[in-house]
Amino acid sequence: MTVPKAEPEAHDRRSLHERIAADLRDDIMSGELPSGANLPSTAQLRSRFDASNATIQKALQLLKDEGLVVGRAGAAVTVREHRQRTMRPATSLTPAAPGESYPWLTEAAKHGTDARINLLDVTETNPPADIRTALGLRDEDTAVLRSQLLLIDDEPAELVKSYYPLDIARDTPLTDHQRIKGGTATLLRQLGQTPHHCVDRVSARVPTQEQFEALRLPGSLPVLCTLRVVYAADGRPIEATSMVKAGHLYELQYEFVPEASGDRAER
């Protein structure tokens, strides 16, 4: 009888200061250490992690570089205000009311933040494979791409790339190199392509070079990627958007309500 080999034990190969930073980062993101709270003292951290002063300081420096904490000479290291921002993706599908700004800006303003959008590029391009599949395009087909960088308090928050089928976007403001008043959800309705529902696929990934630079990431931290496909009432995909955020600064909140049929739908 052959005895199966035992699986090797998993071992965290990160350096000690990286592991300490990871645990403290989780305390911050979970709210155990809320905005404005003091981190435990160096002596407390040294006892908790059985580490030297130098190792503790290296861990704290990582968190400072990531913008999660601030430290001043002679004062405790504290969690920065508004470090954990909760984004509600469903709000971006809501059309702007007459005279109101883009829904993302309106949502950010509710939290007392200064938000703005930089339009990076508008071009016709051959999309990546996942976008072509989402829009039902052939390998050689092109689509209109609108690239934007969303900023909160002058810090990059999200890199957004939205793709539109040519027959929908051609000869419309979707191809113009300027912001769309009220957002694309409002424009699509005006074009007779009313968004009916969307499907989000969320994953954590290692950032690409473009994402690393655009989001000014401090190190080898993952990014939170959302691929959203928006459908019209007849089931046709009318928009596919890639949204990328720094994984250590943001979380996504989805709300669901039960329907009479027993299914669940996003609210």
PDB file of C-alpha atoms in Angstrom:
ATOM      1  CA  MET A   1       0.000   0.000   0.000  1.00  0.00           C
ATOM      2  CA  THR A   2       1.388   3.348  -1.039  1.00  0.00           C
ATOM      3  CA  VAL A   3       1.247   6.024   1.626  1.00  0.00           C
ATOM      4  CA  PRO A   4       0.502   9.421   0.090  1.00  0.00           C
ATOM      5  CA  LYS A   5       3.116  12.056   0.711  1.00  0.00           C
ATOM      6  CA  ALA A   6       2.195  14.693   3.235  1.00  0.00           C
ATOM      7  CA  GLU A   7       1.582  18.123   1.797  1.00  0.00           C
ATOM      8  CA  PRO A   8       4.309  20.586   2.780  1.00  0.00           C
ATOM      9  CA  GLU A   9       3.259  23.087   5.416  1.00  0.00           C
ATOM     10  CA  ALA A  10       2.443  26.530   4.107  1.00  0.00           C
ATOM     11  CA  HIS A  11       5.081  29.024   5.174  1.00  0.00           C
ATOM     12  CA  ASP A  12       4.886  32.792   5.010  1.00  0.00           C
ATOM     13  CA  ARG A  13       8.101  33.684   3.237  1.00  0.00           C
ATOM     14  CA  ARG A  14       7.659  37.421   3.653  1.00  0.00           C
ATOM     15  CA  SER A  15      10.131  39.270   5.849  1.00  0.00           C
ATOM     16  CA  LEU A  16       9.005  39.886   9.435  1.00  0.00           C
ATOM     17  CA  HIS A  17       8.392  43.606   8.934  1.00  0.00           C
ATOM     18  CA  GLU A  18       6.143  42.842   5.920  1.00  0.00           C
ATOM     19  CA  ARG A  19       4.140  40.358   7.994  1.00  0.00           C
ATOM     20  CA  ILE A  20       3.786  42.871  10.821  1.00  0.00           C
ATOM     21  CA  ALA A  21       2.621  45.540   8.369  1.00  0.00           C
ATOM     22  CA  ALA A  22       0.104  43.071   6.914  1.00  0.00           C
ATOM     23  CA  ASP A  23      -1.444  42.405  10.330  1.00  0.00           C
ATOM     24  CA  LEU A  24      -1.618  46.105  11.199  1.00  0.00           C
ATOM     25  CA  ARG A  25      -3.052  46.871   7.749  1.00  0.00           C
ATOM     26  CA  ASP A  26      -5.821  44.377   8.431  1.00  0.00           C
ATOM     27  CA  ASP A  27      -6.513  46.042  11.792  1.00  0.00           C
ATOM     28  CA  ILE A  28      -6.930  49.338   9.951  1.00  0.00           C
ATOM     29  CA  MET A  29      -9.096  47.986   7.130  1.00  0.00           C
ATOM     30  CA  SER A  30     -11.333  46.050   9.526  1.00  0.00           C
ATOM     31  CA  GLY A  31     -11.903  49.115  11.703  1.00  0.00           C
ATOM     32  CA  GLU A  32     -10.132  47.647  14.722  1.00  0.00           C
ATOM     33  CA  LEU A  33      -7.900  50.706  14.364  1.00  0.00           C
ATOM     34  CA  PRO A  34     -10.314  53.397  13.093  1.00  0.00           C
ATOM     35  CA  SER A  35      -9.429  56.716  11.449  1.00  0.00           C
ATOM     36  CA  GLY A  36      -7.608  58.970  13.883  1.00  0.00           C
ATOM     37  CA  ALA A  37      -6.743  56.156  16.312  1.00  0.00           C
ATOM     38  CA  ASN A  38      -3.259  55.770  17.727  1.00  0.00           C
ATOM     39  CA  LEU A  39      -1.383  52.642  16.785  1.00  0.00           C
ATOM     40  CA  PRO A  40      -0.030  50.601  19.709  1.00  0.00           C
ATOM     41  CA  SER A  41       3.290  51.882  21.041  1.00  0.00           C
ATOM     42  CA  THR A  42       6.576  50.493  19.786  1.00  0.00           C
ATOM     43  CA  ALA A  43       6.943  48.576  23.069  1.00  0.00           C
ATOM     44  CA  GLN A  44       3.483  47.035  22.644  1.00  0.00           C
ATOM     45  CA  LEU A  45       4.174  46.080  19.028  1.00  0.00           C
ATOM     46  CA  ARG A  46       7.560  44.671  19.966  1.00  0.00           C
ATOM     47  CA  SER A  47       5.896  42.443  22.546  1.00  0.00           C
ATOM     48  CA  ARG A  48       3.021  41.437  20.255  1.00  0.00           C
ATOM     49  CA  PHE A  49       5.228  40.438  17.332  1.00  0.00           C
ATOM     50  CA  ASP A  50       8.399  39.462  19.200  1.00  0.00           C
ATOM     51  CA  ALA A  51      10.369  41.839  17.005  1.00  0.00           C
ATOM     52  CA  SER A  52      13.121  44.406  17.403  1.00  0.00           C
ATOM     53  CA  ASN A  53      12.583  48.180  17.397  1.00  0.00           C
ATOM     54  CA  ALA A  54      14.206  48.392  13.961  1.00  0.00           C
ATOM     55  CA  THR A  55      11.819  45.785  12.518  1.00  0.00           C
ATOM     56  CA  ILE A  56       8.785  47.571  13.999  1.00  0.00           C
ATOM     57  CA  GLN A  57       9.925  50.860  12.497  1.00  0.00           C
ATOM     58  CA  LYS A  58      10.366  49.239   9.066  1.00  0.00           C
ATOM     59  CA  ALA A  59       6.797  47.897   9.297  1.00  0.00           C
ATOM     60  CA  LEU A  60       5.437  51.305  10.267  1.00  0.00           C
ATOM     61  CA  GLN A  61       7.334  52.935   7.410  1.00  0.00           C
ATOM     62  CA  LEU A  62       5.580  50.625   4.954  1.00  0.00           C
ATOM     63  CA  LEU A  63       2.203  51.769   6.279  1.00  0.00           C
ATOM     64  CA  LYS A  64       3.304  55.417   6.067  1.00  0.00           C
ATOM     65  CA  ASP A  65       4.420  54.935   2.459  1.00  0.00           C
ATOM     66  CA  GLU A  66       1.012  53.412   1.683  1.00  0.00           C
ATOM     67  CA  GLY A  67      -0.734  56.466   3.121  1.00  0.00           C
ATOM     68  CA  LEU A  68      -2.480  54.482   5.833  1.00  0.00           C
ATOM     69  CA  VAL A  69      -0.847  56.100   8.853  1.00  0.00           C
ATOM     70  CA  VAL A  70       0.983  59.314   9.749  1.00  0.00           C
ATOM     71  CA  GLY A  71       3.709  59.846  12.291  1.00  0.00           C
ATOM     72  CA  ARG A  72       5.255  62.946  13.787  1.00  0.00           C
ATOM     73  CA  ALA A  73       8.350  63.272  15.915  1.00  0.00           C
ATOM     74  CA  GLY A  74       7.499  62.808  19.573  1.00  0.00           C
ATOM     75  CA  ALA A  75       3.898  61.769  18.840  1.00  0.00           C
ATOM     76  CA  ALA A  76       2.109  58.473  18.370  1.00  0.00           C
ATOM     77  CA  VAL A  77       1.628  57.043  14.894  1.00  0.00           C
ATOM     78  CA  THR A  78      -2.055  57.472  13.961  1.00  0.00           C
ATOM     79  CA  VAL A  79      -4.392  56.122  11.307  1.00  0.00           C
ATOM     80  CA  ARG A  80      -5.023  58.731   8.636  1.00  0.00           C
ATOM     81  CA  GLU A  81      -8.528  60.113   8.244  1.00  0.00           C
ATOM     82  CA  HIS A  82     -10.668  58.627   5.458  1.00  0.00           C
ATOM     83  CA  ARG A  83      -8.179  55.852   4.757  1.00  0.00           C
ATOM     84  CA  GLN A  84     -10.775  53.155   4.237  1.00  0.00           C
ATOM     85  CA  ARG A  85     -13.200  54.400   1.625  1.00  0.00           C
ATOM     86  CA  THR A  86     -16.268  52.390   0.761  1.00  0.00           C
ATOM     87  CA  MET A  87     -17.334  52.620  -2.876  1.00  0.00           C
ATOM     88  CA  ARG A  88     -20.898  51.782  -3.898  1.00  0.00           C
ATOM     89  CA  PRO A  89     -20.697  50.655  -7.530  1.00  0.00           C
ATOM     90  CA  ALA A  90     -24.467  50.723  -8.079  1.00  0.00           C
ATOM     91  CA  THR A  91     -24.506  54.525  -7.801  1.00  0.00           C
ATOM     92  CA  SER A  92     -22.609  54.943 -11.069  1.00  0.00           C
ATOM     93  CA  LEU A  93     -25.547  53.459 -13.005  1.00  0.00           C
ATOM     94  CA  THR A  94     -27.975  56.053 -11.655  1.00  0.00           C
ATOM     95  CA  PRO A  95     -28.625  58.796 -14.203  1.00  0.00           C
ATOM     96  CA  ALA A  96     -27.769  62.299 -13.056  1.00  0.00           C
ATOM     97  CA  ALA A  97     -30.697  64.593 -12.322  1.00  0.00           C
ATOM     98  CA  PRO A  98     -30.940  67.726 -14.483  1.00  0.00           C
ATOM     99  CA  GLY A  99     -28.225  70.158 -13.466  1.00  0.00           C
ATOM    100  CA  GLU A 100     -26.365  67.612 -11.316  1.00  0.00           C
ATOM    101  CA  SER A 101     -22.826  66.404 -11.896  1.00  0.00           C
ATOM    102  CA  TYR A 102     -21.587  62.920 -12.692  1.00  0.00           C
ATOM    103  CA  PRO A 103     -22.992  60.447 -10.093  1.00  0.00           C
ATOM    104  CA  TRP A 104     -19.535  59.384  -8.911  1.00  0.00           C
ATOM    105  CA  LEU A 105     -18.705  62.990  -8.014  1.00  0.00           C
ATOM    106  CA  THR A 106     -22.030  63.420  -6.232  1.00  0.00           C
ATOM    107  CA  GLU A 107     -21.443  60.277  -4.174  1.00  0.00           C
ATOM    108  CA  ALA A 108     -17.910  61.345  -3.224  1.00  0.00           C
ATOM    109  CA  ALA A 109     -19.137  64.787  -2.164  1.00  0.00           C
ATOM    110  CA  LYS A 110     -21.441  63.159   0.424  1.00  0.00           C
ATOM    111  CA  HIS A 111     -18.319  62.137   2.333  1.00  0.00           C
ATOM    112  CA  GLY A 112     -16.927  65.647   2.427  1.00  0.00           C
ATOM    113  CA  THR A 113     -14.189  64.913  -0.091  1.00  0.00           C
ATOM    114  CA  ASP A 114     -12.881  66.882  -3.032  1.00  0.00           C
ATOM    115  CA  ALA A 115     -13.405  64.659  -6.062  1.00  0.00           C
ATOM    116  CA  ARG A 116     -12.628  65.227  -9.717  1.00  0.00           C
ATOM    117  CA  ILE A 117     -12.250  63.293 -12.954  1.00  0.00           C
ATOM    118  CA  ASN A 118      -9.400  63.566 -15.451  1.00  0.00           C
ATOM    119  CA  LEU A 119     -10.244  62.428 -18.965  1.00  0.00           C
ATOM    120  CA  LEU A 120      -7.062  60.718 -20.162  1.00  0.00           C
ATOM    121  CA  ASP A 121      -7.953  59.585 -23.674  1.00  0.00           C
ATOM    122  CA  VAL A 122     -10.747  58.885 -26.136  1.00  0.00           C
ATOM    123  CA  THR A 123      -9.845  56.614 -29.016  1.00  0.00           C
ATOM    124  CA  GLU A 124     -10.951  53.750 -31.242  1.00  0.00           C
ATOM    125  CA  THR A 125      -9.036  50.606 -30.371  1.00  0.00           C
ATOM    126  CA  ASN A 126      -9.021  46.827 -30.439  1.00  0.00           C
ATOM    127  CA  PRO A 127     -10.042  45.929 -26.866  1.00  0.00           C
ATOM    128  CA  PRO A 128      -8.406  43.212 -24.734  1.00  0.00           C
ATOM    129  CA  ALA A 129      -9.867  39.719 -24.946  1.00  0.00           C
ATOM    130  CA  ASP A 130     -12.125  39.934 -21.878  1.00  0.00           C
ATOM    131  CA  ILE A 131     -13.706  43.150 -23.171  1.00  0.00           C
ATOM    132  CA  ARG A 132     -14.214  41.687 -26.669  1.00  0.00           C
ATOM    133  CA  THR A 133     -15.924  38.678 -25.117  1.00  0.00           C
ATOM    134  CA  ALA A 134     -18.098  40.878 -22.902  1.00  0.00           C
ATOM    135  CA  LEU A 135     -19.246  43.003 -25.848  1.00  0.00           C
ATOM    136  CA  GLY A 136     -19.611  40.076 -28.245  1.00  0.00           C
ATOM    137  CA  LEU A 137     -16.893  41.375 -30.584  1.00  0.00           C
ATOM    138  CA  ARG A 138     -14.709  39.418 -32.969  1.00  0.00           C
ATOM    139  CA  ASP A 139     -10.939  39.325 -32.475  1.00  0.00           C
ATOM    140  CA  GLU A 140     -10.373  41.963 -35.164  1.00  0.00           C
ATOM    141  CA  ASP A 141     -13.201  44.300 -34.097  1.00  0.00           C
ATOM    142  CA  THR A 142     -12.649  47.718 -32.538  1.00  0.00           C
ATOM    143  CA  ALA A 143     -14.577  49.767 -30.006  1.00  0.00           C
ATOM    144  CA  VAL A 144     -14.529  53.295 -28.616  1.00  0.00           C
ATOM    145  CA  LEU A 145     -12.442  53.576 -25.472  1.00  0.00           C
ATOM    146  CA  ARG A 146     -12.824  56.353 -22.910  1.00  0.00           C
ATOM    147  CA  SER A 147     -10.045  56.353 -20.274  1.00  0.00           C
ATOM    148  CA  GLN A 148     -10.419  58.343 -17.075  1.00  0.00           C
ATOM    149  CA  LEU A 149      -8.594  58.767 -13.778  1.00  0.00           C
ATOM    150  CA  LEU A 150     -10.783  59.488 -10.763  1.00  0.00           C
ATOM    151  CA  LEU A 151      -9.171  61.452  -7.939  1.00  0.00           C
ATOM    152  CA  ILE A 152     -10.196  62.096  -4.322  1.00  0.00           C
ATOM    153  CA  ASP A 153      -8.428  64.888  -2.461  1.00  0.00           C
ATOM    154  CA  ASP A 154      -5.893  64.987  -5.332  1.00  0.00           C
ATOM    155  CA  GLU A 155      -4.974  61.329  -4.799  1.00  0.00           C
ATOM    156  CA  PRO A 156      -5.637  58.800  -7.603  1.00  0.00           C
ATOM    157  CA  ALA A 157      -8.615  56.666  -6.600  1.00  0.00           C
ATOM    158  CA  GLU A 158      -9.577  54.685  -9.684  1.00  0.00           C
ATOM    159  CA  LEU A 159      -8.376  54.048 -13.227  1.00  0.00           C
ATOM    160  CA  VAL A 160     -11.417  53.570 -15.457  1.00  0.00           C
ATOM    161  CA  LYS A 161     -11.522  52.303 -19.037  1.00  0.00           C
ATOM    162  CA  SER A 162     -14.952  52.145 -20.668  1.00  0.00           C
ATOM    163  CA  TYR A 163     -15.545  50.525 -24.060  1.00  0.00           C
ATOM    164  CA  TYR A 164     -18.547  51.035 -26.374  1.00  0.00           C
ATOM    165  CA  PRO A 165     -19.576  49.234 -29.591  1.00  0.00           C
ATOM    166  CA  LEU A 166     -18.921  51.395 -32.644  1.00  0.00           C
ATOM    167  CA  ASP A 167     -22.522  51.376 -33.871  1.00  0.00           C
ATOM    168  CA  ILE A 168     -23.604  52.913 -30.540  1.00  0.00           C
ATOM    169  CA  ALA A 169     -20.733  55.379 -30.077  1.00  0.00           C
ATOM    170  CA  ARG A 170     -20.153  56.622 -33.633  1.00  0.00           C
ATOM    171  CA  ASP A 171     -21.157  60.283 -34.237  1.00  0.00           C
ATOM    172  CA  THR A 172     -22.122  60.780 -30.571  1.00  0.00           C
ATOM    173  CA  PRO A 173     -20.476  62.599 -27.621  1.00  0.00           C
ATOM    174  CA  LEU A 174     -18.944  59.236 -26.648  1.00  0.00           C
ATOM    175  CA  THR A 175     -16.231  59.934 -29.237  1.00  0.00           C
ATOM    176  CA  ASP A 176     -15.589  63.523 -28.122  1.00  0.00           C
ATOM    177  CA  HIS A 177     -12.457  64.397 -26.141  1.00  0.00           C
ATOM    178  CA  GLN A 178     -14.416  66.004 -23.345  1.00  0.00           C
ATOM    179  CA  ARG A 179     -16.402  65.017 -20.291  1.00  0.00           C
ATOM    180  CA  ILE A 180     -19.993  63.906 -20.825  1.00  0.00           C
ATOM    181  CA  LYS A 181     -22.469  66.029 -18.926  1.00  0.00           C
ATOM    182  CA  GLY A 182     -24.361  63.882 -16.460  1.00  0.00           C
ATOM    183  CA  GLY A 183     -22.227  60.828 -17.215  1.00  0.00           C
ATOM    184  CA  THR A 184     -22.472  58.078 -19.814  1.00  0.00           C
ATOM    185  CA  ALA A 185     -25.490  56.432 -18.137  1.00  0.00           C
ATOM    186  CA  THR A 186     -27.475  59.596 -18.868  1.00  0.00           C
ATOM    187  CA  LEU A 187     -26.165  59.810 -22.438  1.00  0.00           C
ATOM    188  CA  LEU A 188     -26.934  56.163 -23.207  1.00  0.00           C
ATOM    189  CA  ARG A 189     -30.546  56.772 -22.204  1.00  0.00           C
ATOM    190  CA  GLN A 190     -30.673  59.746 -24.544  1.00  0.00           C
ATOM    191  CA  LEU A 191     -29.327  57.537 -27.333  1.00  0.00           C
ATOM    192  CA  GLY A 192     -32.091  55.002 -26.808  1.00  0.00           C
ATOM    193  CA  GLN A 193     -29.733  52.501 -25.150  1.00  0.00           C
ATOM    194  CA  THR A 194     -31.136  52.583 -21.636  1.00  0.00           C
ATOM    195  CA  PRO A 195     -29.048  50.528 -19.186  1.00  0.00           C
ATOM    196  CA  HIS A 196     -31.248  47.777 -17.793  1.00  0.00           C
ATOM    197  CA  HIS A 197     -28.888  45.764 -15.611  1.00  0.00           C
ATOM    198  CA  CYS A 198     -25.196  45.103 -15.141  1.00  0.00           C
ATOM    199  CA  VAL A 199     -22.925  42.252 -14.141  1.00  0.00           C
ATOM    200  CA  ASP A 200     -19.762  42.898 -12.114  1.00  0.00           C
ATOM    201  CA  ARG A 201     -16.805  40.536 -11.901  1.00  0.00           C
ATOM    202  CA  VAL A 202     -14.420  41.521  -9.105  1.00  0.00           C
ATOM    203  CA  SER A 203     -10.899  40.172  -8.665  1.00  0.00           C
ATOM    204  CA  ALA A 204      -7.632  41.058  -6.922  1.00  0.00           C
ATOM    205  CA  ARG A 205      -4.586  41.205  -9.183  1.00  0.00           C
ATOM    206  CA  VAL A 206      -0.978  42.280  -9.312  1.00  0.00           C
ATOM    207  CA  PRO A 207      -0.994  45.757 -10.895  1.00  0.00           C
ATOM    208  CA  THR A 208       0.251  46.316 -14.423  1.00  0.00           C
ATOM    209  CA  GLN A 209       2.895  48.964 -15.039  1.00  0.00           C
ATOM    210  CA  GLU A 210       0.213  51.377 -16.246  1.00  0.00           C
ATOM    211  CA  GLN A 211      -1.939  50.815 -13.173  1.00  0.00           C
ATOM    212  CA  PHE A 212       1.048  51.079 -10.826  1.00  0.00           C
ATOM    213  CA  GLU A 213       2.028  54.475 -12.229  1.00  0.00           C
ATOM    214  CA  ALA A 214      -1.471  55.913 -12.669  1.00  0.00           C
ATOM    215  CA  LEU A 215      -2.553  55.028  -9.118  1.00  0.00           C
ATOM    216  CA  ARG A 216       0.845  55.963  -7.622  1.00  0.00           C
ATOM    217  CA  LEU A 217       1.019  52.685  -5.772  1.00  0.00           C
ATOM    218  CA  PRO A 218       3.654  52.492  -3.015  1.00  0.00           C
ATOM    219  CA  GLY A 219       4.764  48.891  -3.499  1.00  0.00           C
ATOM    220  CA  SER A 220       3.789  45.376  -4.487  1.00  0.00           C
ATOM    221  CA  LEU A 221       0.229  45.562  -3.175  1.00  0.00           C
ATOM    222  CA  PRO A 222      -2.687  44.077  -5.135  1.00  0.00           C
ATOM    223  CA  VAL A 223      -5.247  46.158  -6.946  1.00  0.00           C
ATOM    224  CA  LEU A 224      -8.991  45.608  -6.853  1.00  0.00           C
ATOM    225  CA  CYS A 225     -10.290  45.079 -10.400  1.00  0.00           C
ATOM    226  CA  THR A 226     -13.934  45.248 -11.463  1.00  0.00           C
ATOM    227  CA  LEU A 227     -15.083  44.289 -14.940  1.00  0.00           C
ATOM    228  CA  ARG A 228     -18.593  45.658 -15.382  1.00  0.00           C
ATOM    229  CA  VAL A 229     -20.784  44.816 -18.335  1.00  0.00           C
ATOM    230  CA  VAL A 230     -23.919  46.926 -18.814  1.00  0.00           C
ATOM    231  CA  TYR A 231     -26.858  45.448 -20.731  1.00  0.00           C
ATOM    232  CA  ALA A 232     -29.897  46.967 -22.424  1.00  0.00           C
ATOM    233  CA  ALA A 233     -33.373  45.542 -21.794  1.00  0.00           C
ATOM    234  CA  ASP A 234     -33.047  43.210 -24.795  1.00  0.00           C
ATOM    235  CA  GLY A 235     -29.890  41.689 -23.307  1.00  0.00           C
ATOM    236  CA  ARG A 236     -27.441  43.417 -25.617  1.00  0.00           C
ATOM    237  CA  PRO A 237     -24.158  44.533 -23.969  1.00  0.00           C
ATOM    238  CA  ILE A 238     -23.805  48.282 -24.494  1.00  0.00           C
ATOM    239  CA  GLU A 239     -20.817  49.079 -22.296  1.00  0.00           C
ATOM    240  CA  ALA A 240     -17.897  47.189 -20.756  1.00  0.00           C
ATOM    241  CA  THR A 241     -15.784  48.950 -18.158  1.00  0.00           C
ATOM    242  CA  SER A 242     -12.585  48.048 -16.349  1.00  0.00           C
ATOM    243  CA  MET A 243     -12.277  49.798 -12.964  1.00  0.00           C
ATOM    244  CA  VAL A 244      -9.055  49.464 -10.959  1.00  0.00           C
ATOM    245  CA  LYS A 245      -8.483  50.700  -7.397  1.00  0.00           C
ATOM    246  CA  ALA A 246      -5.693  50.364  -4.847  1.00  0.00           C
ATOM    247  CA  GLY A 247      -6.626  47.231  -2.926  1.00  0.00           C
ATOM    248  CA  HIS A 248      -5.385  48.526   0.431  1.00  0.00           C
ATOM    249  CA  LEU A 249      -7.472  51.701   0.382  1.00  0.00           C
ATOM    250  CA  TYR A 250     -10.901  50.731  -0.920  1.00  0.00           C
ATOM    251  CA  GLU A 251     -13.689  48.248  -0.452  1.00  0.00           C
ATOM    252  CA  LEU A 252     -16.826  47.672  -2.534  1.00  0.00           C
ATOM    253  CA  GLN A 253     -20.289  47.631  -1.018  1.00  0.00           C
ATOM    254  CA  TYR A 254     -23.168  45.862  -2.739  1.00  0.00           C
ATOM    255  CA  GLU A 255     -26.690  45.798  -1.341  1.00  0.00           C
ATOM    256  CA  PHE A 256     -29.292  43.195  -2.278  1.00  0.00           C
ATOM    257  CA  VAL A 257     -32.998  42.926  -1.581  1.00  0.00           C
ATOM    258  CA  PRO A 258     -35.070  39.747  -1.977  1.00  0.00           C
ATOM    259  CA  GLU A 259     -37.593  39.736  -4.783  1.00  0.00           C
ATOM    260  CA  ALA A 260     -41.001  38.076  -4.665  1.00  0.00           C
ATOM    261  CA  SER A 261     -39.702  35.274  -6.877  1.00  0.00           C
ATOM    262  CA  GLY A 262     -37.071  34.399  -4.347  1.00  0.00           C
ATOM    263  CA  ASP A 263     -34.265  35.772  -6.515  1.00  0.00           C
ATOM    264  CA  ARG A 264     -32.015  38.510  -5.260  1.00  0.00           C
ATOM    265  CA  ALA A 265     -31.369  41.744  -7.092  1.00  0.00           C
ATOM    266  CA  GLU A 266     -28.969  44.576  -6.460  1.00  0.00           C
ATOM    267  CA  ARG A 267     -30.471  47.681  -4.962  1.00  0.00           C
TER     268      ARG A 267
END
